[in-house]
Short mmCIF file of C-alpha atoms in Angstrom, two decimals:
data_model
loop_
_atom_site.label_atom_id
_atom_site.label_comp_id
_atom_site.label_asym_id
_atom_site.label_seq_id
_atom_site.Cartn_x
_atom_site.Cartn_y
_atom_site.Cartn_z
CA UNK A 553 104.37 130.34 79.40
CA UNK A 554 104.65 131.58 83.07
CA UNK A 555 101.26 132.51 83.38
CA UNK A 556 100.64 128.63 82.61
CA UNK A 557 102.68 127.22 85.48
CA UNK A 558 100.39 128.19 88.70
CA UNK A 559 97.27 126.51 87.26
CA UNK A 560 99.32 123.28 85.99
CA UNK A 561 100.91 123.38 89.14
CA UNK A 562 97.40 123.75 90.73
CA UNK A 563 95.73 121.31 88.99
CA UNK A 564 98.44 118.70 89.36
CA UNK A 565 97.93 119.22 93.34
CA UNK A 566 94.16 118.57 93.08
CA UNK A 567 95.35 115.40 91.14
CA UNK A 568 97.54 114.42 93.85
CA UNK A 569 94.67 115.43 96.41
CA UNK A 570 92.68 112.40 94.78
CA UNK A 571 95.71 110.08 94.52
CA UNK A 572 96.22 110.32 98.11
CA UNK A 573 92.48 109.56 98.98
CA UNK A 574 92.37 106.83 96.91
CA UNK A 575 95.13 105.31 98.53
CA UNK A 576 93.71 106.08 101.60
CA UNK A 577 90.48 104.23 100.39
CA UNK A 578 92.14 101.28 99.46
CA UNK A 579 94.34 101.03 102.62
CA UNK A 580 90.63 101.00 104.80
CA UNK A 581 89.38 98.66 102.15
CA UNK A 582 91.87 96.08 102.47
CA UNK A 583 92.21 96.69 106.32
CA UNK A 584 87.95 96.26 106.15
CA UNK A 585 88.33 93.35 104.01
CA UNK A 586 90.80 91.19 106.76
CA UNK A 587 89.41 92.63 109.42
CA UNK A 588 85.40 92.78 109.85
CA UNK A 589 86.63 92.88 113.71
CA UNK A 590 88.94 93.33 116.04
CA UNK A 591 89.20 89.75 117.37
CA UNK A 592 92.75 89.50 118.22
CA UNK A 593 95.99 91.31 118.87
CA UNK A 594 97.58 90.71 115.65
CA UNK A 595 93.82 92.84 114.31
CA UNK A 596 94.93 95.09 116.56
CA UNK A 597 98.08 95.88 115.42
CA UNK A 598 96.48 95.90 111.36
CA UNK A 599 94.70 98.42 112.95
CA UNK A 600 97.05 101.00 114.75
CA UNK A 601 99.47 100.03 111.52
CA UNK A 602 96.42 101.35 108.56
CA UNK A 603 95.32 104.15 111.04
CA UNK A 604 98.95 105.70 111.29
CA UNK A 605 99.14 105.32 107.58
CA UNK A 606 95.98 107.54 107.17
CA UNK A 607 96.91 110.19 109.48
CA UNK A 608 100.23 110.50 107.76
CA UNK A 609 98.35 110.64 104.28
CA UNK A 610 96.23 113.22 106.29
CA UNK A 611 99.09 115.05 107.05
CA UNK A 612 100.40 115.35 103.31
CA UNK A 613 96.29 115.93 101.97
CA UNK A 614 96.10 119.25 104.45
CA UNK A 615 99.64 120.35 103.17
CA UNK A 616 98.90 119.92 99.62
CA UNK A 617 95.54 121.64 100.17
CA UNK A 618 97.04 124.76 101.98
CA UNK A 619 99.72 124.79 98.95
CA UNK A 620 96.64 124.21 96.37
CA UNK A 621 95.10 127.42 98.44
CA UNK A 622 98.19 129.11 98.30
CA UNK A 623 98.58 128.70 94.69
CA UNK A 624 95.21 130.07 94.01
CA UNK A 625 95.08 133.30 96.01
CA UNK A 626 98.53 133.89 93.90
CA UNK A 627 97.01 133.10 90.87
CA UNK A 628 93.90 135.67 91.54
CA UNK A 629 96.31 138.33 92.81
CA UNK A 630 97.64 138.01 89.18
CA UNK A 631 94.90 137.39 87.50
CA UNK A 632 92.03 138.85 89.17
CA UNK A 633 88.96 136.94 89.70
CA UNK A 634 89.39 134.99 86.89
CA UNK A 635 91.84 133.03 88.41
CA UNK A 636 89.56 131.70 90.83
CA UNK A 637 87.49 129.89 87.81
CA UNK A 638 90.15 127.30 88.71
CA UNK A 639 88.72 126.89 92.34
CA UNK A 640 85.67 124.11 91.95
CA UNK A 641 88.69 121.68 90.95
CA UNK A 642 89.65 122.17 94.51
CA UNK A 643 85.79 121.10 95.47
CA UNK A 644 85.37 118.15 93.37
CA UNK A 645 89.00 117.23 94.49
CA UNK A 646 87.47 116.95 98.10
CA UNK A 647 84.79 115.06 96.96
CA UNK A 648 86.88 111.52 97.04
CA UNK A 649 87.31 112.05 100.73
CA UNK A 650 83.86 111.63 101.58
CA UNK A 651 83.99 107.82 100.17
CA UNK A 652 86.80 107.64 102.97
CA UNK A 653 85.44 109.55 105.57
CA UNK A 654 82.48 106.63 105.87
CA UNK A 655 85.01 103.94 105.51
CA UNK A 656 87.03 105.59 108.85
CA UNK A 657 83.47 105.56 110.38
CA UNK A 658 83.19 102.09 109.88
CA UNK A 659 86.55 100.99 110.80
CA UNK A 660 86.44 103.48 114.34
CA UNK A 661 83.44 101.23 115.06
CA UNK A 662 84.12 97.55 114.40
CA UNK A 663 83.10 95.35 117.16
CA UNK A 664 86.03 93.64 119.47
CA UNK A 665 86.15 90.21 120.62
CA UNK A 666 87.28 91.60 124.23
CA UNK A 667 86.78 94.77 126.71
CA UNK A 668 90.47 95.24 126.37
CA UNK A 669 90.88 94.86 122.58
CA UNK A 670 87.45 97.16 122.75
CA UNK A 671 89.55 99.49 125.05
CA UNK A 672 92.40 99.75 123.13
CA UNK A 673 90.74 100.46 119.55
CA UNK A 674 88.45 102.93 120.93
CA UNK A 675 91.43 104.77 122.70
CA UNK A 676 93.56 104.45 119.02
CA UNK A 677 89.93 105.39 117.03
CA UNK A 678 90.00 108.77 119.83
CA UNK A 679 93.32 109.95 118.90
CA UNK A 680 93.03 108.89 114.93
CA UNK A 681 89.68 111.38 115.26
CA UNK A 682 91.22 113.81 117.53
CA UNK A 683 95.20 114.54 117.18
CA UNK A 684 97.45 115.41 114.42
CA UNK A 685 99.71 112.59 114.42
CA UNK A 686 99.76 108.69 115.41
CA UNK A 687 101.03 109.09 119.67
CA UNK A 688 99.75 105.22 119.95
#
């Protein structure tokens, strides 16, 4: 029964890997969806509020992923290589993010009624591409 837990507990990670992209997806979606551009500062701040929401699902992805890891190079130390037959999960897992990852794109380069708005959102699109957490 012991030997069961680390790939239930794996597999339930890669689960929650796709929850969280999903949600991610549907947070661009609907952000997408009110916004087709940054025409105001009230689309500005639907902005900075959905991209701080991705980063921090970012945040929890990456530490689910190094636990996922984690989990795996346990379960092969154990089991040999057999317990890396577990590891594709892990790929297909990341394959959701790539549905987001073109969203993002689209989102970092929505068009802006202004050169400040246009300032602003390519200065919060910078640090949503380039830092760890939401500083905006």
């Amino acid at each position: 029964m012991s030997m069961l837990i680390l790939p239930l507990l794996f597999v339930g990670l890669c689960i929650a890997i796709v929850i969280l992209c999903h949600r991610s997806e549907s947070l661009l979606k609907d952000f997408l969806k009110r916004n087709p551009a940054i025409v105001n500062e009230q689309s500005l701040d639907e902005y900075k509020v959905m991209v701080r929401a991705n980063m921090h699902l970012a945040l929890i992805t990456i530490g689910i992923i190094i636990a996922a890891v984690a989990i795996v190079t346990i379960w092969v130390f154990l089991q040999g290589i057999s317990g890396a037959l577990v590891l594709p999960l892990l790929g297909l897992s990341f394959g959701f993010s790539n549905k987001v990852d073109s969203l993002e794109q689209k989102a970092r380069s929505l068009d802006c009624a202004t050169d400040d708005l246009e300032r602003r959102h390519r200065e919060i699109s910078r640090i949503w591409r380039k830092n760890a957490f939401p500083n905006f």
